[in-house]
Short mmCIF file of C-alpha atoms in Angstrom, two decimals:
data_model
loop_
_atom_site.label_atom_id
_atom_site.label_comp_id
_atom_site.label_asym_id
_atom_site.label_seq_id
_atom_site.Cartn_x
_atom_site.Cartn_y
_atom_site.Cartn_z
CA MET D 25 -2.95 38.73 20.84
CA PRO D 26 -1.02 40.56 18.09
CA ARG D 27 0.60 38.63 15.31
CA ARG D 28 4.30 38.10 15.93
CA GLU D 29 6.55 38.73 13.01
CA LEU D 30 10.22 38.65 12.21
CA TRP D 31 12.38 41.27 10.53
CA PHE D 32 15.60 40.71 8.61
CA ASN D 33 17.94 43.22 7.08
CA PRO D 34 17.81 42.40 3.35
CA THR D 35 21.58 42.92 3.05
CA ASN D 36 22.24 39.81 5.12
CA THR D 37 24.09 37.10 3.24
CA ALA D 38 24.66 33.41 3.82
CA ARG D 39 27.88 34.00 5.77
CA HIS D 40 25.98 36.04 8.38
CA LEU D 41 23.58 33.21 9.07
CA GLN D 42 25.37 30.56 11.08
CA LYS D 43 22.38 28.49 12.03
CA ASN D 44 20.36 26.33 9.68
CA GLU D 45 17.18 27.46 11.36
CA GLU D 46 18.08 31.04 10.53
CA LYS D 47 18.71 30.12 6.92
CA ARG D 48 15.32 28.42 6.84
CA ILE D 49 13.69 31.63 8.02
CA GLN D 50 15.60 33.70 5.47
CA ILE D 51 14.67 31.32 2.63
CA CYS D 52 10.99 31.46 3.53
CA GLN D 53 11.20 35.24 3.85
CA THR D 54 12.92 35.55 0.48
CA ILE D 55 10.29 33.44 -1.26
CA ASP D 56 7.36 35.11 0.50
CA GLY D 57 8.73 38.56 -0.31
CA ASN D 58 7.57 38.19 -3.90
CA ASN D 59 4.22 38.29 -5.65
CA PHE D 60 2.67 36.16 -8.39
CA ASP D 61 5.67 34.61 -10.16
CA TRP D 62 4.90 34.65 -13.87
CA GLN D 63 8.08 32.76 -14.76
CA VAL D 64 7.25 29.84 -12.49
CA TRP D 65 3.67 29.96 -13.71
CA ALA D 66 4.84 29.75 -17.34
CA VAL D 67 7.06 26.76 -16.53
CA ALA D 68 4.29 24.81 -14.82
CA ALA D 69 1.40 26.00 -16.98
CA SER D 70 3.08 25.10 -20.26
CA GLY D 71 3.54 21.54 -19.06
CA PHE D 72 0.00 21.28 -17.79
CA PHE D 73 -1.38 22.62 -21.06
CA THR D 74 0.61 19.96 -22.90
CA ASP D 75 -0.79 17.27 -20.63
CA SER D 76 -4.38 18.32 -21.14
CA TYR D 77 -4.06 18.67 -24.90
CA ASN D 78 -2.55 15.24 -25.36
CA LEU D 79 -4.83 13.51 -22.89
CA PHE D 80 -8.09 14.83 -24.33
CA SER D 81 -7.02 14.84 -27.98
CA THR D 82 -8.30 11.28 -28.20
CA ASN D 83 -11.83 12.72 -28.00
CA VAL D 84 -11.09 14.61 -31.21
CA ILE D 85 -9.66 11.67 -33.18
CA LEU D 86 -11.66 8.62 -32.06
CA SER D 87 -14.29 9.07 -34.79
CA SER D 88 -11.49 9.40 -37.36
CA LEU D 89 -9.81 6.22 -36.11
CA SER D 90 -13.11 4.36 -36.28
CA PHE D 91 -13.67 5.59 -39.83
CA VAL D 92 -10.23 4.49 -41.03
CA TYR D 93 -9.54 1.29 -39.09
CA TRP D 94 -12.73 -0.28 -37.67
CA THR D 95 -15.62 1.28 -39.50
CA ARG D 96 -18.08 -1.59 -38.85
CA ASP D 97 -17.10 -2.45 -35.28
CA THR D 98 -19.93 -1.00 -33.19
CA SER D 99 -18.77 -2.60 -29.92
CA HIS D 100 -16.55 0.42 -29.15
CA SER D 101 -14.01 -1.89 -27.52
CA HIS D 102 -11.14 -0.17 -29.32
CA GLU D 103 -12.07 3.18 -27.80
CA THR D 104 -12.33 1.66 -24.32
CA ILE D 105 -8.90 0.06 -24.61
CA ILE D 106 -7.25 3.27 -25.86
CA ASN D 107 -8.70 5.40 -23.06
CA GLY D 108 -8.11 2.75 -20.39
CA VAL D 109 -4.46 2.26 -21.32
CA THR D 110 -3.86 6.02 -21.43
CA LEU D 111 -5.30 6.52 -17.94
CA ALA D 112 -3.34 3.54 -16.64
CA GLY D 113 -0.18 5.14 -18.01
CA THR D 114 -0.94 8.39 -16.18
CA ALA D 115 -1.26 6.50 -12.89
CA VAL D 116 2.13 4.83 -13.46
CA GLY D 117 3.71 8.14 -14.45
CA GLN D 118 2.49 9.95 -11.36
CA LEU D 119 3.93 7.33 -9.04
CA LEU D 120 7.18 6.93 -10.98
CA PHE D 121 8.05 10.59 -11.47
CA GLY D 122 6.76 11.54 -8.02
CA VAL D 123 9.15 9.12 -6.33
CA LEU D 124 12.06 10.06 -8.60
CA ALA D 125 11.51 13.79 -8.02
CA ASP D 126 11.67 13.26 -4.27
CA LYS D 127 14.83 11.19 -4.57
CA PHE D 128 16.87 13.06 -7.19
CA GLY D 129 15.35 16.53 -7.17
CA ARG D 130 12.79 18.45 -9.17
CA ARG D 131 15.22 20.04 -11.60
CA LYS D 132 16.85 16.76 -12.60
CA LEU D 133 13.39 15.50 -13.61
CA TYR D 134 12.33 18.74 -15.31
CA GLY D 135 11.71 17.96 -18.96
CA TRP D 136 12.11 14.18 -18.86
CA GLU D 137 8.38 13.65 -18.52
CA LEU D 138 7.83 16.01 -21.45
CA ILE D 139 10.41 14.16 -23.52
CA THR D 140 8.40 11.02 -22.77
CA VAL D 141 5.25 12.79 -23.98
CA ILE D 142 7.00 13.89 -27.19
CA ALA D 143 8.29 10.36 -27.83
CA GLY D 144 4.82 8.94 -27.29
CA THR D 145 3.27 11.61 -29.53
CA LEU D 146 5.65 10.92 -32.39
CA GLY D 147 5.08 7.19 -31.98
CA VAL D 148 1.30 7.58 -32.11
CA VAL D 149 1.55 9.76 -35.22
CA GLN D 150 3.61 7.07 -36.99
CA SER D 151 1.50 4.09 -35.90
CA SER D 152 0.72 1.91 -38.88
CA SER D 153 -0.60 -1.49 -39.89
CA GLY D 154 2.39 -2.00 -42.18
CA VAL D 155 2.29 -3.41 -45.66
CA ARG D 156 -0.88 -5.45 -46.26
CA GLY D 157 -1.50 -5.77 -42.55
CA SER D 158 1.98 -7.00 -41.60
CA MET D 159 1.70 -5.18 -38.25
CA SER D 160 -1.04 -4.38 -35.78
CA PHE D 161 -2.03 -0.73 -35.89
CA MET D 162 -3.91 -1.09 -32.62
CA GLY D 163 -0.90 -2.68 -30.94
CA TRP D 164 1.46 0.16 -31.87
CA PHE D 165 -1.12 2.84 -31.16
CA VAL D 166 -1.89 1.52 -27.67
CA PHE D 167 1.81 1.07 -26.84
CA TYR D 168 2.66 4.66 -27.66
CA ARG D 169 -0.47 5.97 -25.92
CA LEU D 170 0.72 4.10 -22.82
CA LEU D 171 4.12 5.81 -23.14
CA MET D 172 2.44 9.16 -23.64
CA GLY D 173 0.22 8.50 -20.61
CA ILE D 174 3.28 7.86 -18.44
CA GLY D 175 4.70 11.23 -19.46
CA ILE D 176 1.36 12.96 -18.89
CA GLY D 177 1.08 11.39 -15.45
CA GLY D 178 4.61 12.44 -14.57
CA GLU D 179 3.85 16.03 -15.46
CA TYR D 180 0.96 16.27 -12.99
CA PRO D 181 3.01 16.07 -9.75
CA LEU D 182 5.96 18.00 -11.17
CA SER D 183 3.90 20.96 -12.39
CA ALA D 184 2.02 21.13 -9.11
CA VAL D 185 5.10 20.86 -6.89
CA ILE D 186 7.04 23.41 -8.96
CA THR D 187 4.25 25.91 -8.43
CA ALA D 188 3.75 25.16 -4.74
CA GLU D 189 7.42 25.23 -3.74
CA PHE D 190 8.30 28.41 -5.64
CA ALA D 191 5.11 30.33 -4.86
CA PRO D 192 4.95 32.90 -2.04
CA VAL D 193 2.26 32.32 0.57
CA ARG D 194 -0.10 35.07 -0.48
CA SER D 195 -0.01 34.03 -4.16
CA ARG D 196 0.24 30.25 -3.84
CA ALA D 197 -3.44 29.42 -4.16
CA ARG D 198 -3.95 31.78 -7.08
CA MET D 199 -0.87 30.44 -8.87
CA MET D 200 -2.10 26.87 -8.39
CA ALA D 201 -5.52 27.79 -9.77
CA ALA D 202 -3.92 29.60 -12.72
CA VAL D 203 -1.81 26.55 -13.55
CA PHE D 204 -4.84 24.26 -13.47
CA LEU D 205 -6.68 26.65 -15.78
CA MET D 206 -4.41 25.14 -18.44
CA GLN D 207 -6.32 21.87 -18.22
CA SER D 208 -9.46 23.59 -19.49
CA LEU D 209 -7.53 25.55 -22.11
CA GLY D 210 -5.68 22.44 -23.29
CA GLN D 211 -8.97 20.61 -23.77
CA LEU D 212 -10.36 23.60 -25.66
CA ALA D 213 -7.22 23.80 -27.80
CA ALA D 214 -7.54 20.14 -28.81
CA SER D 215 -11.08 20.75 -30.09
CA LEU D 216 -10.07 23.96 -31.86
CA VAL D 217 -7.06 22.34 -33.54
CA GLY D 218 -9.26 19.46 -34.67
CA LEU D 219 -11.77 21.90 -36.13
CA VAL D 220 -9.10 24.02 -37.83
CA VAL D 221 -7.34 21.00 -39.36
CA LEU D 222 -10.69 19.65 -40.55
CA LEU D 223 -11.67 22.94 -42.15
CA GLY D 224 -8.23 23.38 -43.68
CA VAL D 225 -7.09 19.94 -44.80
CA GLY D 226 -10.58 18.47 -45.16
CA ARG D 227 -12.05 21.25 -47.25
CA SER D 228 -8.97 21.70 -49.41
CA ARG D 229 -9.06 18.01 -50.36
CA GLY D 230 -12.80 17.83 -50.95
CA LEU D 231 -13.82 15.81 -47.87
CA PRO D 232 -17.24 17.56 -47.49
CA ASN D 233 -18.29 16.08 -50.84
CA LEU D 234 -17.28 12.51 -49.96
CA THR D 235 -20.44 11.31 -48.21
CA SER D 236 -21.41 8.04 -49.86
CA GLU D 237 -20.00 4.56 -49.30
CA GLU D 238 -18.56 4.66 -52.80
CA ASP D 239 -16.38 7.59 -51.70
CA TYR D 240 -14.90 5.70 -48.75
CA ASP D 241 -11.58 4.82 -50.42
CA ALA D 242 -11.05 8.45 -51.40
CA ALA D 243 -11.95 9.77 -47.94
CA VAL D 244 -9.74 7.40 -45.91
CA PRO D 245 -6.33 9.04 -46.65
CA ILE D 246 -7.77 12.49 -45.93
CA VAL D 247 -9.23 11.48 -42.57
CA ASP D 248 -6.03 9.59 -41.74
CA THR D 249 -4.05 12.79 -42.34
CA ILE D 250 -6.40 14.83 -40.16
CA TRP D 251 -6.08 12.74 -37.00
CA ARG D 252 -2.30 12.46 -37.35
CA CYS D 253 -2.04 16.27 -37.62
CA VAL D 254 -4.16 16.76 -34.50
CA ILE D 255 -1.98 14.40 -32.46
CA GLY D 256 1.29 15.71 -33.92
CA VAL D 257 0.52 19.29 -32.88
CA GLY D 258 0.72 18.11 -29.26
CA ALA D 259 4.51 17.80 -29.55
CA PHE D 260 4.97 21.55 -30.03
CA PRO D 261 3.71 22.79 -26.64
CA ALA D 262 5.75 20.02 -25.02
CA ALA D 263 8.91 21.29 -26.73
CA ILE D 264 8.14 24.87 -25.65
CA ALA D 265 7.57 23.69 -22.08
CA ILE D 266 11.01 22.04 -22.05
CA LEU D 267 12.60 25.37 -22.99
CA PHE D 268 10.82 27.05 -20.07
CA ARG D 269 12.10 24.40 -17.67
CA VAL D 270 15.75 25.40 -18.06
CA THR D 271 15.03 28.92 -16.80
CA ILE D 272 14.50 28.01 -13.13
CA PRO D 273 16.88 26.45 -10.58
CA GLU D 274 16.32 23.54 -8.23
CA SER D 275 13.59 24.21 -5.70
CA PRO D 276 15.19 25.83 -2.61
CA ARG D 277 12.76 23.88 -0.45
CA PHE D 278 14.01 20.58 -1.87
CA THR D 279 17.64 21.61 -1.40
CA LEU D 280 16.89 22.62 2.18
CA ASP D 281 14.63 19.81 3.38
CA VAL D 282 15.76 16.80 1.33
CA GLU D 283 19.39 17.46 0.39
CA ASN D 284 19.88 19.11 3.79
CA ASN D 285 22.00 21.87 2.26
CA ALA D 286 20.71 25.04 3.87
CA LYS D 287 23.56 27.19 2.61
CA GLN D 288 23.04 26.28 -1.04
CA ALA D 289 19.27 26.60 -0.69
CA LEU D 290 19.65 30.14 0.61
CA LEU D 291 22.08 31.08 -2.15
CA ASP D 292 19.73 29.66 -4.81
CA ALA D 293 16.77 31.50 -3.34
CA LYS D 294 18.64 34.81 -3.24
CA LYS D 295 19.99 34.31 -6.76
CA TYR D 296 16.54 33.61 -8.19
CA TYR D 297 14.46 36.05 -6.13
CA GLY D 298 17.04 38.62 -5.11
CA ASP D 299 17.25 39.96 -1.55
CA GLY D 300 13.62 40.99 -1.39
CA ARG D 301 11.92 41.31 1.97
CA SER D 302 8.47 39.99 2.70
CA PRO D 303 5.83 42.69 3.24
CA VAL D 304 4.55 40.71 6.23
CA ALA D 305 7.89 41.24 7.95
CA GLU D 306 8.04 44.99 8.42
CA THR D 307 8.11 45.33 12.21
CA PRO D 308 11.33 44.45 14.08
CA VAL D 309 9.76 42.50 16.92
CA GLY D 310 12.50 39.94 17.42
CA THR D 311 15.82 38.55 16.36
CA VAL D 312 16.96 35.20 15.11
CA ASP D 313 18.91 34.65 18.28
CA ASP D 314 15.71 34.76 20.28
CA PRO D 315 13.61 31.82 19.12
CA GLU D 316 10.93 32.59 21.69
CA SER D 317 10.25 35.90 20.00
CA VAL D 318 9.17 34.25 16.77
CA LYS D 319 7.00 31.45 18.07
CA PRO D 320 3.55 31.42 16.47
CA PRO D 321 0.63 32.38 18.69
CA GLN D 322 -1.02 29.49 20.48
CA HIS D 323 -4.59 30.75 20.29
CA MET D 324 -5.28 29.87 16.68
CA GLY D 325 -8.47 27.91 16.24
CA ALA D 326 -10.91 27.54 13.38
CA HIS D 327 -10.26 30.07 10.63
CA SER D 328 -12.89 31.17 8.15
CA SER D 329 -11.38 34.12 6.32
CA ARG D 330 -8.71 34.71 3.77
CA GLU D 331 -6.57 36.62 6.26
CA SER D 332 -6.70 33.76 8.73
CA ASP D 333 -5.63 31.19 6.15
CA ASP D 334 -2.72 33.33 5.02
CA ASP D 335 -1.68 34.12 8.58
CA ILE D 336 -1.36 30.44 9.38
CA GLU D 337 0.93 29.86 6.40
CA SER D 338 2.99 33.01 6.97
CA ILE D 339 3.58 32.32 10.66
CA SER D 340 4.38 28.69 10.04
CA ALA D 341 6.85 29.54 7.30
CA LEU D 342 8.68 32.08 9.44
CA SER D 343 8.69 30.11 12.66
CA VAL D 344 11.87 28.55 14.00
CA GLN D 345 11.22 24.85 13.96
CA GLU D 346 13.04 21.60 13.54
CA PRO D 347 12.87 20.07 10.06
CA ARG D 348 10.21 17.46 9.51
CA VAL D 349 12.80 14.72 9.00
CA ALA D 350 14.86 15.65 12.03
CA THR D 351 14.08 12.34 13.70
CA THR D 352 16.56 10.60 11.43
CA THR D 353 18.53 13.33 9.71
CA VAL D 354 20.92 15.99 10.93
CA ILE D 355 21.09 19.15 8.82
CA SER D 356 24.58 20.05 7.75
CA GLN D 357 26.14 22.93 5.90
CA ASN D 358 27.46 20.64 3.18
CA PRO D 359 25.27 18.75 0.72
CA ILE D 360 24.83 15.04 1.33
CA HIS D 361 23.24 12.41 -0.84
CA ALA D 362 19.52 12.38 -0.17
CA THR D 363 18.04 9.06 0.85
CA PRO D 364 14.40 8.01 0.71
CA PHE D 365 12.36 8.80 3.80
CA SER D 366 12.71 6.11 6.42
CA ARG D 367 9.82 4.33 8.09
CA GLN D 368 10.38 6.45 11.18
CA ASP D 369 10.11 9.64 9.15
CA ILE D 370 6.89 8.51 7.51
CA THR D 371 5.43 7.46 10.86
CA GLN D 372 6.39 10.81 12.40
CA TYR D 373 4.91 12.90 9.59
CA PHE D 374 1.71 10.99 8.87
CA TRP D 375 0.76 9.43 12.22
CA VAL D 376 2.43 11.40 15.02
CA GLU D 377 1.78 14.77 13.38
CA GLY D 378 -1.60 13.60 12.09
CA ASN D 379 -1.12 14.55 8.44
CA TRP D 380 -2.63 11.28 7.23
CA ARG D 381 -6.04 12.91 7.60
CA TYR D 382 -5.23 15.53 4.96
CA LEU D 383 -3.80 12.92 2.61
CA ALA D 384 -6.77 10.57 3.07
CA GLY D 385 -9.32 13.34 2.72
CA THR D 386 -7.91 14.91 -0.43
CA SER D 387 -7.07 11.55 -2.03
CA LEU D 388 -10.55 10.18 -1.38
CA CYS D 389 -12.16 13.30 -2.84
CA TRP D 390 -9.92 13.03 -5.89
CA PHE D 391 -10.60 9.32 -6.34
CA LEU D 392 -14.37 9.57 -6.05
CA LEU D 393 -14.68 12.62 -8.26
CA ASP D 394 -12.62 11.04 -11.03
CA PHE D 395 -15.41 8.58 -11.64
CA ALA D 396 -17.57 11.43 -12.85
CA PHE D 397 -14.85 13.64 -14.31
CA TYR D 398 -13.14 11.07 -16.53
CA GLY D 399 -16.32 9.09 -17.04
CA LEU D 400 -17.78 12.12 -18.79
CA GLY D 401 -14.50 13.53 -20.09
CA MET D 402 -13.03 10.53 -21.90
CA ASN D 403 -14.70 9.36 -25.12
CA ASN D 404 -17.10 12.26 -24.74
CA PRO D 405 -18.15 12.56 -28.43
CA ARG D 406 -20.66 9.75 -27.89
CA VAL D 407 -21.82 11.21 -24.57
CA LEU D 408 -22.30 14.66 -26.08
CA ALA D 409 -24.01 13.24 -29.17
CA LYS D 410 -26.63 11.59 -26.98
CA ILE D 411 -27.48 14.71 -24.99
CA TRP D 412 -27.60 16.83 -28.17
CA THR D 413 -29.98 14.49 -29.95
CA SER D 414 -33.46 15.97 -30.41
CA SER D 415 -35.11 13.02 -32.21
CA PRO D 416 -35.25 9.24 -31.69
CA LEU D 417 -32.16 7.37 -32.93
CA PRO D 418 -32.36 4.36 -35.24
CA PRO D 419 -31.50 1.02 -33.63
CA THR D 420 -27.93 -0.27 -33.92
CA THR D 421 -27.55 -2.99 -36.55
CA ASP D 422 -24.73 -4.88 -38.26
CA SER D 423 -24.71 -2.18 -40.94
CA SER D 424 -24.29 0.66 -38.43
CA LEU D 425 -21.14 2.74 -38.75
CA ALA D 426 -18.83 2.86 -35.73
CA TRP D 427 -17.62 6.36 -36.54
CA ASP D 428 -21.06 7.94 -36.90
CA THR D 429 -21.71 9.42 -33.46
CA HIS D 430 -24.83 11.16 -34.81
CA PRO D 431 -26.79 8.42 -36.60
CA SER D 432 -29.93 9.68 -38.31
CA PRO D 433 -32.21 8.65 -41.15
CA GLY D 434 -30.17 10.95 -43.38
CA ASN D 435 -26.61 10.22 -44.50
CA ASN D 436 -23.98 11.98 -42.37
CA GLY D 437 -20.57 12.10 -43.98
CA ILE D 438 -17.43 11.85 -41.86
CA TYR D 439 -16.77 15.57 -42.42
CA GLU D 440 -20.05 16.60 -40.79
CA VAL D 441 -19.55 14.13 -37.93
CA LEU D 442 -16.09 15.49 -37.07
CA LYS D 443 -17.26 19.09 -37.38
CA THR D 444 -20.29 18.53 -35.17
CA ASP D 445 -18.21 16.69 -32.54
CA ALA D 446 -15.77 19.61 -32.27
CA ILE D 447 -18.49 22.25 -32.02
CA HIS D 448 -20.42 20.28 -29.40
CA SER D 449 -17.28 19.85 -27.30
CA ILE D 450 -16.44 23.56 -27.41
CA ILE D 451 -19.95 24.62 -26.43
CA THR D 452 -20.80 21.93 -23.90
CA VAL D 453 -17.44 21.29 -22.21
CA SER D 454 -14.98 24.11 -22.80
CA ILE D 455 -17.18 27.14 -22.13
CA GLY D 456 -18.18 25.90 -18.68
CA SER D 457 -14.74 24.57 -17.72
CA VAL D 458 -12.80 27.66 -18.78
CA LEU D 459 -15.30 29.96 -17.08
CA GLY D 460 -15.17 27.92 -13.86
CA SER D 461 -11.36 27.97 -13.78
CA ALA D 462 -11.30 31.73 -14.40
CA ILE D 463 -13.78 32.40 -11.60
CA LEU D 464 -11.74 30.28 -9.20
CA ILE D 465 -8.60 32.34 -9.88
CA LYS D 466 -10.55 35.46 -8.94
CA VAL D 467 -12.29 34.23 -5.77
CA ILE D 468 -9.84 31.70 -4.30
CA ASN D 469 -8.22 34.30 -2.01
CA TYR D 470 -11.53 35.73 -0.83
CA ILE D 471 -13.41 32.58 0.19
CA PRO D 472 -11.98 29.97 2.58
CA ARG D 473 -10.61 26.95 0.73
CA LYS D 474 -12.63 24.46 2.72
CA THR D 475 -15.83 26.38 2.02
CA ILE D 476 -15.20 26.39 -1.73
CA LEU D 477 -14.40 22.69 -1.74
CA ALA D 478 -17.33 21.58 0.39
CA TRP D 479 -20.03 23.63 -1.27
CA SER D 480 -18.78 22.90 -4.79
CA PHE D 481 -18.98 19.17 -4.08
CA ILE D 482 -22.52 19.58 -2.79
CA ALA D 483 -23.48 21.67 -5.83
CA LEU D 484 -21.88 19.18 -8.19
CA ALA D 485 -23.69 16.23 -6.61
CA VAL D 486 -27.03 18.02 -7.01
CA LEU D 487 -26.26 19.06 -10.60
CA LEU D 488 -25.17 15.56 -11.63
CA ALA D 489 -28.36 14.11 -10.17
CA ILE D 490 -30.49 16.69 -11.99
CA THR D 491 -28.55 16.22 -15.25
CA GLY D 492 -29.05 12.46 -15.12
CA SER D 493 -32.76 12.89 -14.42
CA THR D 494 -33.30 15.37 -17.23
CA PHE D 495 -31.39 13.13 -19.62
CA PHE D 496 -33.90 10.31 -19.16
CA LYS D 497 -36.84 12.70 -19.48
CA ALA D 498 -35.56 15.07 -22.17
CA SER D 499 -33.30 12.79 -24.25
CA GLN D 500 -34.15 12.59 -27.94
CA SER D 501 -36.78 15.30 -27.63
CA ASN D 502 -37.14 19.05 -28.06
CA LEU D 503 -36.29 19.46 -24.36
CA HIS D 504 -32.72 18.23 -24.85
CA ALA D 505 -31.44 21.81 -24.34
CA LEU D 506 -32.30 21.40 -20.66
CA THR D 507 -29.81 18.56 -20.29
CA ILE D 508 -27.19 20.53 -22.21
CA THR D 509 -27.59 23.49 -19.86
CA PHE D 510 -27.12 21.39 -16.73
CA TYR D 511 -24.15 19.59 -18.32
CA VAL D 512 -22.46 22.96 -18.91
CA LEU D 513 -23.10 23.91 -15.28
CA CYS D 514 -21.52 20.62 -14.17
CA GLN D 515 -18.39 21.48 -16.13
CA LEU D 516 -18.31 24.91 -14.51
CA ILE D 517 -18.52 23.47 -10.99
CA PHE D 518 -15.99 20.75 -11.85
CA ASN D 519 -13.42 23.48 -12.43
CA LEU D 520 -14.66 26.08 -9.96
CA GLY D 521 -13.85 24.11 -6.86
CA ALA D 522 -14.81 20.45 -6.85
CA VAL D 523 -12.34 19.33 -9.48
CA PRO D 524 -9.35 17.75 -7.72
CA ASP D 525 -6.87 19.53 -9.94
CA SER D 526 -7.54 22.84 -8.22
CA MET D 527 -8.86 22.82 -4.68
CA THR D 528 -7.89 19.31 -3.57
CA ALA D 529 -4.37 19.98 -4.81
CA THR D 530 -4.16 23.24 -2.85
CA PHE D 531 -4.93 21.65 0.53
CA PRO D 532 -2.08 19.10 0.79
CA PHE D 533 0.53 21.54 -0.54
CA ALA D 534 -0.45 24.18 2.01
CA VAL D 535 -0.24 21.63 4.82
CA ASP D 536 3.07 20.13 3.64
CA LEU D 537 4.83 23.45 3.08
CA ASN D 538 3.74 24.68 6.49
#
């Protein structure tokens, strides 16, 4: 059965479309008539880069904090608290900004989460113990990391929804993957900035020569300056991202489906995209007055190709259908104040239409994978130091140094520790993650989404099991390179398909927008 399509004269304007269903079709056609939107990508990617940099910058500075503030505390409880509070803040931010964006609109929330990140960043940079210990450094530091975490968490749903709602069907998956590439690049940038600041500030002030305990008092202000510079740099990409945010309007899909203002949504779409016509709508096979002529074919079953996936989204977007919230809301030509979805709406969407399966499946994948992803990704200097060690480590004693992630019979100064941490992170984490994200951008439109997700999870499970096994056998020996190799492959697969930020984010957006 041939694919049914719909044709519109691109000179049509809002006054020629009297029905909201027709405006819906025209809006979808206007959006899908474009290609990869670099402006939308820049808006979302800049925010995601900021998130990643600020989230993973703690890996760069934890050794510095230990050196300055708790040099003899080998329990690592401070590091656990800092990372735990940051992740808790991201969870709060995702829920808070997600709900607010659905209630008040995407554009009204654009930038507020980044302002929160900037405020948290500036607060962290200025954290202090006061005069002669009059304040708690740890208290202030954790408070502002919590604030920063809330902003980081808020950016996750906003960046993703901006991309999904503005992206045309044929470019949506690739745009999503390109946005999530920024997570790998942000993590790489944090390590590079740490290395550059160390080589610049550290060398210029003689830190490489301060290796003995007698030099501690001279080294402390230098190391304190280094970690504050690394964190402070995170405010600059956030400020740039805010400037990008003012260049795009409210999402036409939000205006249409939540504010119920089809006329304004169509005008916004035409103003932003122009009157372009979708390439998939070239054949005049029907008119808007004949809804039967644009019904999607009923024979669609399991799809295993790129064309099939795109056809489903294209047909669904162009089909005349009642809005999802039509059970409780009547679409009008004039904007009305949007109210939160009622219980009936939620029941209709999740249970009657069966979309709870997609939500449960993607959420469960995300939840389970985060154990491995953040378990290895947060506080990774100590993890990486263990897999890079080629000789037995001395036992931990009361005289052990909390900041020395590479203890050895020799005397490692803080300069060498920070330098080694940065290099290990770039080689072991960033190379694999950036490569995996880049490969995904290339192949995501050629391999079915479900296939990528399923096989990448299987591959990751096997690789993690092998990596753990080789660690016990090759740790602290000349075979440690074997563990390093498998660790790099794990990072590649994390970002190629199994990582929730890419594939598991693509699934629910495709379902929801259809």
